[in-house]
PDB file of N, CA, C and O in Angstrom:
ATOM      1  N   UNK A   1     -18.438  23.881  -1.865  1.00  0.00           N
ATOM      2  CA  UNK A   1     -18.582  22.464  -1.620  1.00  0.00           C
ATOM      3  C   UNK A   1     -18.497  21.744  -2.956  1.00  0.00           C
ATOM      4  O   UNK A   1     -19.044  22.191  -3.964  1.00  0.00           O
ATOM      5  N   UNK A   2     -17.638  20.365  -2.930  1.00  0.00           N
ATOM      6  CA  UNK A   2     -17.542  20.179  -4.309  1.00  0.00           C
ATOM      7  C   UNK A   2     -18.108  18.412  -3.833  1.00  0.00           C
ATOM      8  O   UNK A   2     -17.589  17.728  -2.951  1.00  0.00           O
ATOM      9  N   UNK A   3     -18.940  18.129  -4.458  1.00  0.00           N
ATOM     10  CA  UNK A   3     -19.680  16.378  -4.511  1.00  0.00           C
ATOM     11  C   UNK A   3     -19.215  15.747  -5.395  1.00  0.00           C
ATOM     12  O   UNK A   3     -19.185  16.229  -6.527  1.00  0.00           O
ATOM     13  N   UNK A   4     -18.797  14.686  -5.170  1.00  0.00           N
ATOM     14  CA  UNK A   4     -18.128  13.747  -6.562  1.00  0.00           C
ATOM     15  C   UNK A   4     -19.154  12.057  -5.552  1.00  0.00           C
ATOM     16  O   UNK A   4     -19.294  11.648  -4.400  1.00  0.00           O
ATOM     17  N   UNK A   5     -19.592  11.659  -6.975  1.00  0.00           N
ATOM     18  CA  UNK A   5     -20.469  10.339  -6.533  1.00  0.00           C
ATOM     19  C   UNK A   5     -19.872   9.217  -7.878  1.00  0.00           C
ATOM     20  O   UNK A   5     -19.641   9.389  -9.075  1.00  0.00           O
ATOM     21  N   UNK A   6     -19.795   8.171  -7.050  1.00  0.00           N
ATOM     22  CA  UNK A   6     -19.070   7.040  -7.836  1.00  0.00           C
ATOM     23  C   UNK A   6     -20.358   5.871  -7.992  1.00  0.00           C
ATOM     24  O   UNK A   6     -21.474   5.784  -7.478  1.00  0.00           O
ATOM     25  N   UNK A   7     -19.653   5.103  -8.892  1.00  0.00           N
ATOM     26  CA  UNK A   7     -20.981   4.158  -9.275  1.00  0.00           C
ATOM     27  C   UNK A   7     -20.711   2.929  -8.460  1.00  0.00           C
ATOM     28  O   UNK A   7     -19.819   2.294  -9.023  1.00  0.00           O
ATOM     29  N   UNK A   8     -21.065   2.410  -7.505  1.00  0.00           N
ATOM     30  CA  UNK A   8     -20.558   1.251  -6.461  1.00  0.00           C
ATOM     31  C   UNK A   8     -20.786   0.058  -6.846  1.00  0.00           C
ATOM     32  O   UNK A   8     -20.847  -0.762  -5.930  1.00  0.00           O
ATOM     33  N   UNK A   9     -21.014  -0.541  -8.452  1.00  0.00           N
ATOM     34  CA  UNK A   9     -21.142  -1.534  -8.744  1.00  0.00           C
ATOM     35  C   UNK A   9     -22.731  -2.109  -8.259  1.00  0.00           C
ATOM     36  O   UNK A   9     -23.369  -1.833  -7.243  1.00  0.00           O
ATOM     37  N   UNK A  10     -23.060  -2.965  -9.347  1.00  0.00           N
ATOM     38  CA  UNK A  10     -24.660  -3.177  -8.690  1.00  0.00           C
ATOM     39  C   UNK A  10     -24.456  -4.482  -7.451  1.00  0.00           C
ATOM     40  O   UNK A  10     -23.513  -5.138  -7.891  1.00  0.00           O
ATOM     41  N   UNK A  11     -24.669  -4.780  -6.839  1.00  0.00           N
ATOM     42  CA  UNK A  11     -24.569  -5.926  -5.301  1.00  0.00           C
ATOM     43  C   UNK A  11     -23.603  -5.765  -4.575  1.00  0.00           C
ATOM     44  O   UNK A  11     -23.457  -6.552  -3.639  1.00  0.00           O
ATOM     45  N   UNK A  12     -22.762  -4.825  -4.758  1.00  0.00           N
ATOM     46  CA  UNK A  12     -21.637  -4.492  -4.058  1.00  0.00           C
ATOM     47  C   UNK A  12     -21.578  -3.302  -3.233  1.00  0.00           C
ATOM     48  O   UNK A  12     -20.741  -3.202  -2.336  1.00  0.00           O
ATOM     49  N   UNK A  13     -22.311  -2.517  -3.456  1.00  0.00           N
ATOM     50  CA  UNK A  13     -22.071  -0.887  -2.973  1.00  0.00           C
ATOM     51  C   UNK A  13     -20.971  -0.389  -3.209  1.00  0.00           C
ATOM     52  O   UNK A  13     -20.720  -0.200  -4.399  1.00  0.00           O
ATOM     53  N   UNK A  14     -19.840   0.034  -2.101  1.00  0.00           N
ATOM     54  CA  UNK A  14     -18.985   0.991  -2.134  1.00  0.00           C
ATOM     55  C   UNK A  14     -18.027  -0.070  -1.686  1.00  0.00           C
ATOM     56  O   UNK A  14     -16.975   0.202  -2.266  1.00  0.00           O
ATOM     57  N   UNK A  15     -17.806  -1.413  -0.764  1.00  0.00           N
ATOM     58  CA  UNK A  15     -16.889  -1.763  -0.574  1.00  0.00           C
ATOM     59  C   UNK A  15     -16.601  -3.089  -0.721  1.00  0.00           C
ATOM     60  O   UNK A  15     -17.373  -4.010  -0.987  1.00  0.00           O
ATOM     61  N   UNK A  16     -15.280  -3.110  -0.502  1.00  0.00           N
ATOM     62  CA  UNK A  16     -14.676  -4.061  -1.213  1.00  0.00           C
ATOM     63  C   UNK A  16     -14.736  -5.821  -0.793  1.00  0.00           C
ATOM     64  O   UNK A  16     -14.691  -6.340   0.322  1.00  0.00           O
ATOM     65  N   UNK A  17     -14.835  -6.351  -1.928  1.00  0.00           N
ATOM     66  CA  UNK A  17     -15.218  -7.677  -2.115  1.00  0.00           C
ATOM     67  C   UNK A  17     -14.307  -8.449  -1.587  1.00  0.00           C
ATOM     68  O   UNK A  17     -13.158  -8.113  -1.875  1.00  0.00           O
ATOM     69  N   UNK A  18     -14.442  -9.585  -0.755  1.00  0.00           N
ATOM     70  CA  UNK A  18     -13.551 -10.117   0.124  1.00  0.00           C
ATOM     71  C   UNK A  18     -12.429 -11.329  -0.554  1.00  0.00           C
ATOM     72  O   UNK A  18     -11.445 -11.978  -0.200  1.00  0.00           O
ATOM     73  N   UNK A  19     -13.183 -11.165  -1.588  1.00  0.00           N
ATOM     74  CA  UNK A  19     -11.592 -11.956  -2.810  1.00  0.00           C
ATOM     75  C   UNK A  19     -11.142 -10.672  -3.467  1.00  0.00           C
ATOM     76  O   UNK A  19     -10.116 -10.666  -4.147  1.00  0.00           O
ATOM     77  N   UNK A  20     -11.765  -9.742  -3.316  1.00  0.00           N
ATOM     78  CA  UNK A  20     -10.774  -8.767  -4.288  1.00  0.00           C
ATOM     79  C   UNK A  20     -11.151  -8.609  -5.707  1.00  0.00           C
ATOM     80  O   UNK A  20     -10.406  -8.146  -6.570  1.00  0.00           O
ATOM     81  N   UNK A  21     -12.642  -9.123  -5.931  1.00  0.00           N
ATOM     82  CA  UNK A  21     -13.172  -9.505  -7.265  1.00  0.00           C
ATOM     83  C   UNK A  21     -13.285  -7.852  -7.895  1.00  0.00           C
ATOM     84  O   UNK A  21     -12.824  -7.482  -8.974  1.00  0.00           O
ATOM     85  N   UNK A  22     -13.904  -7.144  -7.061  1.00  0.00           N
ATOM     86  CA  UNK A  22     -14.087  -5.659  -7.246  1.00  0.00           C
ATOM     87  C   UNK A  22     -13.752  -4.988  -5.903  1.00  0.00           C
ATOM     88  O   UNK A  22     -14.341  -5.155  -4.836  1.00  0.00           O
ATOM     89  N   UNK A  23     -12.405  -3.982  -6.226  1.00  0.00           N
ATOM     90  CA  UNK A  23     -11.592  -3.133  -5.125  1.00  0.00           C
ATOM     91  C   UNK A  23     -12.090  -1.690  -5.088  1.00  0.00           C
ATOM     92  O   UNK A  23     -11.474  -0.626  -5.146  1.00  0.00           O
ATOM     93  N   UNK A  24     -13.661  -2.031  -4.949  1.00  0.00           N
ATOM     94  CA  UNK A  24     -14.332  -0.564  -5.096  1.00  0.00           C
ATOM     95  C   UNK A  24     -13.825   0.514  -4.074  1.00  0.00           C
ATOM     96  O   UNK A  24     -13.407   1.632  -4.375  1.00  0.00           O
ATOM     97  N   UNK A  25     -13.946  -0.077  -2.669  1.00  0.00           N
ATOM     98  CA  UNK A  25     -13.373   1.398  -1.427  1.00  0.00           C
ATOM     99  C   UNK A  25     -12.397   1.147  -1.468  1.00  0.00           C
ATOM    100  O   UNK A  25     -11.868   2.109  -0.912  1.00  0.00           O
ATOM    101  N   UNK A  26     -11.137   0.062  -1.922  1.00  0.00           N
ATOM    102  CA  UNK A  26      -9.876   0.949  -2.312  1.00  0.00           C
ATOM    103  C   UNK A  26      -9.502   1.387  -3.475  1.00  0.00           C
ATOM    104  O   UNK A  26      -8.550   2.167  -3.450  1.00  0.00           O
ATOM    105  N   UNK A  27      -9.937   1.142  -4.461  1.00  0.00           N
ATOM    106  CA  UNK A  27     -10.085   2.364  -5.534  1.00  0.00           C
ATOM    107  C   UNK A  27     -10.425   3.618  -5.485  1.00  0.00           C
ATOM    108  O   UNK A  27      -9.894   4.685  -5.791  1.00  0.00           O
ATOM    109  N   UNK A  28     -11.637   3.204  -4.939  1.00  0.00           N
ATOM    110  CA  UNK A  28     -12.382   5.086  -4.035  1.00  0.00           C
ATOM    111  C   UNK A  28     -11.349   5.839  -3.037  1.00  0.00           C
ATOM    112  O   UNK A  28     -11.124   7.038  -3.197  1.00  0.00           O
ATOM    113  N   UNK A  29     -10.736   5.103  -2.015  1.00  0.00           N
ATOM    114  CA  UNK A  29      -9.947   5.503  -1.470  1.00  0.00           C
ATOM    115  C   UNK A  29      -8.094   6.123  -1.436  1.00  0.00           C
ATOM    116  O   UNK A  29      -7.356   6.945  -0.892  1.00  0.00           O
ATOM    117  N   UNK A  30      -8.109   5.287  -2.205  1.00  0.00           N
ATOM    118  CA  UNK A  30      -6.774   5.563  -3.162  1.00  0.00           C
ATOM    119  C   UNK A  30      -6.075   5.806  -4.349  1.00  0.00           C
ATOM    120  O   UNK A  30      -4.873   5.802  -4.613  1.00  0.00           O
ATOM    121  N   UNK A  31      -7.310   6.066  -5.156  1.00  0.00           N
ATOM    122  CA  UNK A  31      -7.387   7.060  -6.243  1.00  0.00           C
ATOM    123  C   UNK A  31      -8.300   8.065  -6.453  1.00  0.00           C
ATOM    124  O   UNK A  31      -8.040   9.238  -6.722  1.00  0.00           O
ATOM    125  N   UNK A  32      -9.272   7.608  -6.332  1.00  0.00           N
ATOM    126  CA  UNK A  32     -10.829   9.078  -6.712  1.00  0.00           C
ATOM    127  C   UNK A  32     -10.306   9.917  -5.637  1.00  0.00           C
ATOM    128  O   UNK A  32      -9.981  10.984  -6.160  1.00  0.00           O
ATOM    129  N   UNK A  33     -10.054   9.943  -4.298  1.00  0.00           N
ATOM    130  CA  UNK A  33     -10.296  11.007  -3.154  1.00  0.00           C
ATOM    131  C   UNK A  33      -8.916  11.823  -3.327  1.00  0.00           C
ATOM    132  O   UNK A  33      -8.824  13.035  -3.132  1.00  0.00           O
ATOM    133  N   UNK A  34      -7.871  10.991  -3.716  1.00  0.00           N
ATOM    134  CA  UNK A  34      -6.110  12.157  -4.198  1.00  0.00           C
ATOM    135  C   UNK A  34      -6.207  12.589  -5.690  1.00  0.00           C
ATOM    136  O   UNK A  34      -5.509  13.416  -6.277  1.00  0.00           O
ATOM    137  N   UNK A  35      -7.089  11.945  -6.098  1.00  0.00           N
ATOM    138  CA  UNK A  35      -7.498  12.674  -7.462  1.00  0.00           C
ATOM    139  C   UNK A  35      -7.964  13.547  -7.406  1.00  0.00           C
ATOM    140  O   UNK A  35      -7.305  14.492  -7.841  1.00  0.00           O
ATOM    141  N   UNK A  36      -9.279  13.847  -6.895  1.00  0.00           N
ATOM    142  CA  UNK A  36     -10.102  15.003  -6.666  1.00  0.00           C
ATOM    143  C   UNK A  36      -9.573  16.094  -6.189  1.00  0.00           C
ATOM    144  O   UNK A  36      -9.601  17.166  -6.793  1.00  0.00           O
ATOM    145  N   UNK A  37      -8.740  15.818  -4.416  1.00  0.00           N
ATOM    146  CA  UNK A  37      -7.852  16.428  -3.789  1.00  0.00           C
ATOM    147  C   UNK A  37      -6.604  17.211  -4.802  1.00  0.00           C
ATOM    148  O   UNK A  37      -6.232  18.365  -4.589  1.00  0.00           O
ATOM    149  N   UNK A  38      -6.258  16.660  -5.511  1.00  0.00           N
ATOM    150  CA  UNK A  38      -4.795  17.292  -6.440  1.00  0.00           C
ATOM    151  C   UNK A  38      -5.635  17.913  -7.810  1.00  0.00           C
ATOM    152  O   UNK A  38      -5.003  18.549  -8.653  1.00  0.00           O
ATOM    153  N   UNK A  39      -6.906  17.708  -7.938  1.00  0.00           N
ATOM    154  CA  UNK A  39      -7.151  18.204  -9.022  1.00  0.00           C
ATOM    155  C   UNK A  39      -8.101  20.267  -8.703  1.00  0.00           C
ATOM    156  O   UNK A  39      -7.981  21.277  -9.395  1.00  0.00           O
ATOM    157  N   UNK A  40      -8.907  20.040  -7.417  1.00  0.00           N
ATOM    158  CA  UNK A  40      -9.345  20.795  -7.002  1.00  0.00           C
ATOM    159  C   UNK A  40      -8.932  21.487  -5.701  1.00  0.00           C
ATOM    160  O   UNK A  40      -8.088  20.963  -4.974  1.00  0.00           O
ATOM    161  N   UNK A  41      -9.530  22.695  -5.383  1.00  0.00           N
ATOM    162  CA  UNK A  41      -9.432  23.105  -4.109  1.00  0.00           C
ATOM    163  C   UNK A  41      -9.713  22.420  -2.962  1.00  0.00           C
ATOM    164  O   UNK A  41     -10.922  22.523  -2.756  1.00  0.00           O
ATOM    165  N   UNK A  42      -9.096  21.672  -1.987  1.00  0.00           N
ATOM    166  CA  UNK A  42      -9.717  20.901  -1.210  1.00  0.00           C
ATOM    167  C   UNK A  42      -9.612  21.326   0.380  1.00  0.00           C
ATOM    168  O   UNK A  42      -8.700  22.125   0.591  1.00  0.00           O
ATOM    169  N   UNK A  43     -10.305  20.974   1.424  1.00  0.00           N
ATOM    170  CA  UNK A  43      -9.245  20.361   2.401  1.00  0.00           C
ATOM    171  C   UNK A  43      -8.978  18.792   2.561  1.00  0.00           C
ATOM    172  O   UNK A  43      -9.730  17.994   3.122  1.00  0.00           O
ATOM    173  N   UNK A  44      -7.567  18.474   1.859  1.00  0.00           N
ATOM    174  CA  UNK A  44      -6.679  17.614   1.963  1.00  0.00           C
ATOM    175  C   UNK A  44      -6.693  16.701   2.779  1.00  0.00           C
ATOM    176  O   UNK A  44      -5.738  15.925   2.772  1.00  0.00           O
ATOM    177  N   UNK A  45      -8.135  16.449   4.046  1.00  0.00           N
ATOM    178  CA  UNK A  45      -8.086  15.873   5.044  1.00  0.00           C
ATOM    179  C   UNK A  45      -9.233  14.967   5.713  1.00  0.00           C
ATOM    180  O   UNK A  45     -10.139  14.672   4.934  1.00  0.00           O
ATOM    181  N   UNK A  46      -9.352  14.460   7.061  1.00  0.00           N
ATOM    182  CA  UNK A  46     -10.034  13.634   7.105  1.00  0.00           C
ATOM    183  C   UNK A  46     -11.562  14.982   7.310  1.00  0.00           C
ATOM    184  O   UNK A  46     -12.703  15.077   6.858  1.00  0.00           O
ATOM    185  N   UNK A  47     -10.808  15.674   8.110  1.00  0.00           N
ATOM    186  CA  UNK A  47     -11.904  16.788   8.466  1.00  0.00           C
ATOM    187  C   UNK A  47     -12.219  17.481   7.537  1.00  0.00           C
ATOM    188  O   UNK A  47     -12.891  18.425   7.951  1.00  0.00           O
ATOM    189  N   UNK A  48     -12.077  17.505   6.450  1.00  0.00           N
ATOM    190  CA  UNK A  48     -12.256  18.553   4.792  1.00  0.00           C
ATOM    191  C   UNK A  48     -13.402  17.603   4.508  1.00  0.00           C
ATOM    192  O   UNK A  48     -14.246  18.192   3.832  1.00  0.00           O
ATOM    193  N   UNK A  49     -13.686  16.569   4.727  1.00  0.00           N
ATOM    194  CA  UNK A  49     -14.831  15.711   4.013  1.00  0.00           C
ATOM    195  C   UNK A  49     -15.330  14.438   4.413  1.00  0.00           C
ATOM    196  O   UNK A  49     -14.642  13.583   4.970  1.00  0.00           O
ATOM    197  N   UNK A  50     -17.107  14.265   3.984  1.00  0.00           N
ATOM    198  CA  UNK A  50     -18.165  13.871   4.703  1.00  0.00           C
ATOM    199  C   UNK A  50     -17.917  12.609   3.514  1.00  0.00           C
ATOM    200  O   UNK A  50     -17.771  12.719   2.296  1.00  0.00           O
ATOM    201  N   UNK A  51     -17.931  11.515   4.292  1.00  0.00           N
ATOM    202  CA  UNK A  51     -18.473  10.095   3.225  1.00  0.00           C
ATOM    203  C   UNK A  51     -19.687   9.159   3.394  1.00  0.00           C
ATOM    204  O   UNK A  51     -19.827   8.537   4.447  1.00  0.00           O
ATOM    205  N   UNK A  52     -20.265   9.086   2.726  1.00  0.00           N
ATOM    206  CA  UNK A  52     -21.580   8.645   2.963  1.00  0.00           C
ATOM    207  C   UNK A  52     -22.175   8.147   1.843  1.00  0.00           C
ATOM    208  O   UNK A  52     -22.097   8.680   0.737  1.00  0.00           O
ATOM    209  N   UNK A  53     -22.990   6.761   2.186  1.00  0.00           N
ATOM    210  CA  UNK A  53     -23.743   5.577   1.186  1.00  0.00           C
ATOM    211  C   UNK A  53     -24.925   6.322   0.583  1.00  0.00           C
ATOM    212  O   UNK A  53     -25.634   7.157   1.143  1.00  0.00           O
ATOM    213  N   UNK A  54     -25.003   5.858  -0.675  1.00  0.00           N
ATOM    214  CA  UNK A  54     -26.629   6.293  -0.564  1.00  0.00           C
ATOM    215  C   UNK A  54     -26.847   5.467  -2.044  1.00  0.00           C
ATOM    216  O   UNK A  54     -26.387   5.703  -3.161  1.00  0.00           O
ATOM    217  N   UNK A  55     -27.708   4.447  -1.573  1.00  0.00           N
ATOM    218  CA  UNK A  55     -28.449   3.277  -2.339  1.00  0.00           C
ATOM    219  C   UNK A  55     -27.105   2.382  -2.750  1.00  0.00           C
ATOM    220  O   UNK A  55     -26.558   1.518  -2.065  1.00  0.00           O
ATOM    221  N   UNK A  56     -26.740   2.854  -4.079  1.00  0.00           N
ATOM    222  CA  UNK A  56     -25.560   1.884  -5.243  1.00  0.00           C
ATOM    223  C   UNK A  56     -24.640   3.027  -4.955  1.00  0.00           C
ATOM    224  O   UNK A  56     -23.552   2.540  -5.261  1.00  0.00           O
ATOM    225  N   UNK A  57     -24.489   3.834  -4.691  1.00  0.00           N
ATOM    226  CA  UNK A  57     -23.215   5.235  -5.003  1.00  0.00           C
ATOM    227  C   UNK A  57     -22.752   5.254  -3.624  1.00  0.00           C
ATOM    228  O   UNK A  57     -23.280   4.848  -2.589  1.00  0.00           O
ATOM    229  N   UNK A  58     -21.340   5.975  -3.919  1.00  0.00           N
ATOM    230  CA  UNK A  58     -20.617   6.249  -2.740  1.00  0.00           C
ATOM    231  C   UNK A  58     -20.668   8.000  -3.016  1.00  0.00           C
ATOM    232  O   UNK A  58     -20.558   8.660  -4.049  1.00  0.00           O
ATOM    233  N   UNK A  59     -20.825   8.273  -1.989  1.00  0.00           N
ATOM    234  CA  UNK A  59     -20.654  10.457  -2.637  1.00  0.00           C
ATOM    235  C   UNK A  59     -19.569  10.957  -1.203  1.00  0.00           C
ATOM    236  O   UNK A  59     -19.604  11.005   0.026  1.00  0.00           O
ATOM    237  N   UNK A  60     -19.115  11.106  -1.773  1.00  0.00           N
ATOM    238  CA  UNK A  60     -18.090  11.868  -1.087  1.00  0.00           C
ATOM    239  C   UNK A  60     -18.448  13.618  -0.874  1.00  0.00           C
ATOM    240  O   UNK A  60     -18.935  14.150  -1.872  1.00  0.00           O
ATOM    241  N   UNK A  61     -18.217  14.582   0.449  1.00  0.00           N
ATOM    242  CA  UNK A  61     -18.178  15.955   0.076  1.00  0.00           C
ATOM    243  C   UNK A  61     -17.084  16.311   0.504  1.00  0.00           C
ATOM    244  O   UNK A  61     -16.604  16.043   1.605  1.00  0.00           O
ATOM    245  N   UNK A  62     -16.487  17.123  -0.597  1.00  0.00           N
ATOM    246  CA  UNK A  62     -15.070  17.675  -0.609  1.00  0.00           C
ATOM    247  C   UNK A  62     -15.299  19.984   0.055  1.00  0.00           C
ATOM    248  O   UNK A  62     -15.588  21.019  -0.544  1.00  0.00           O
ATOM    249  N   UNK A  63     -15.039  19.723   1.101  1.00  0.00           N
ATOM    250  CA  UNK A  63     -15.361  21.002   1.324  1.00  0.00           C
ATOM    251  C   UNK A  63     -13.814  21.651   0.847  1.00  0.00           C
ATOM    252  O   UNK A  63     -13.616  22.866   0.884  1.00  0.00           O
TER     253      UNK A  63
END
């Protein structure tokens, strides 16, 4: 199991700001998760991994 946790900005959490001020879940989504994916062993998929809030962080598990 591999955990990667991102810093969600402080008043923002994990997603994204409705002007676009901070593109935190599509940053998270379209770079950190094909990053991780191409850098490690993954499954590549929706079913390879658990996403979930917790306080200010976004943590992803990459099984």
């Amino acid at each position: 199991m591999l955990v990667v946790s991102v810093n969600g900005l402080p008043r923002h959490l994990w997603s994204d700001l409705i002007d676009d001020a901070a593109p935190v879940e599509t940053v998270f989504i379209d770079d950190v998760i094909p990053h991780v994916d191409k850098t490690y062993r993954t499954i590549a998929n929706r079913n390879g991994r658990i996403l979930a809030a917790l306080a200010w962080a976004a943590l992803v598990l990459l099984v």
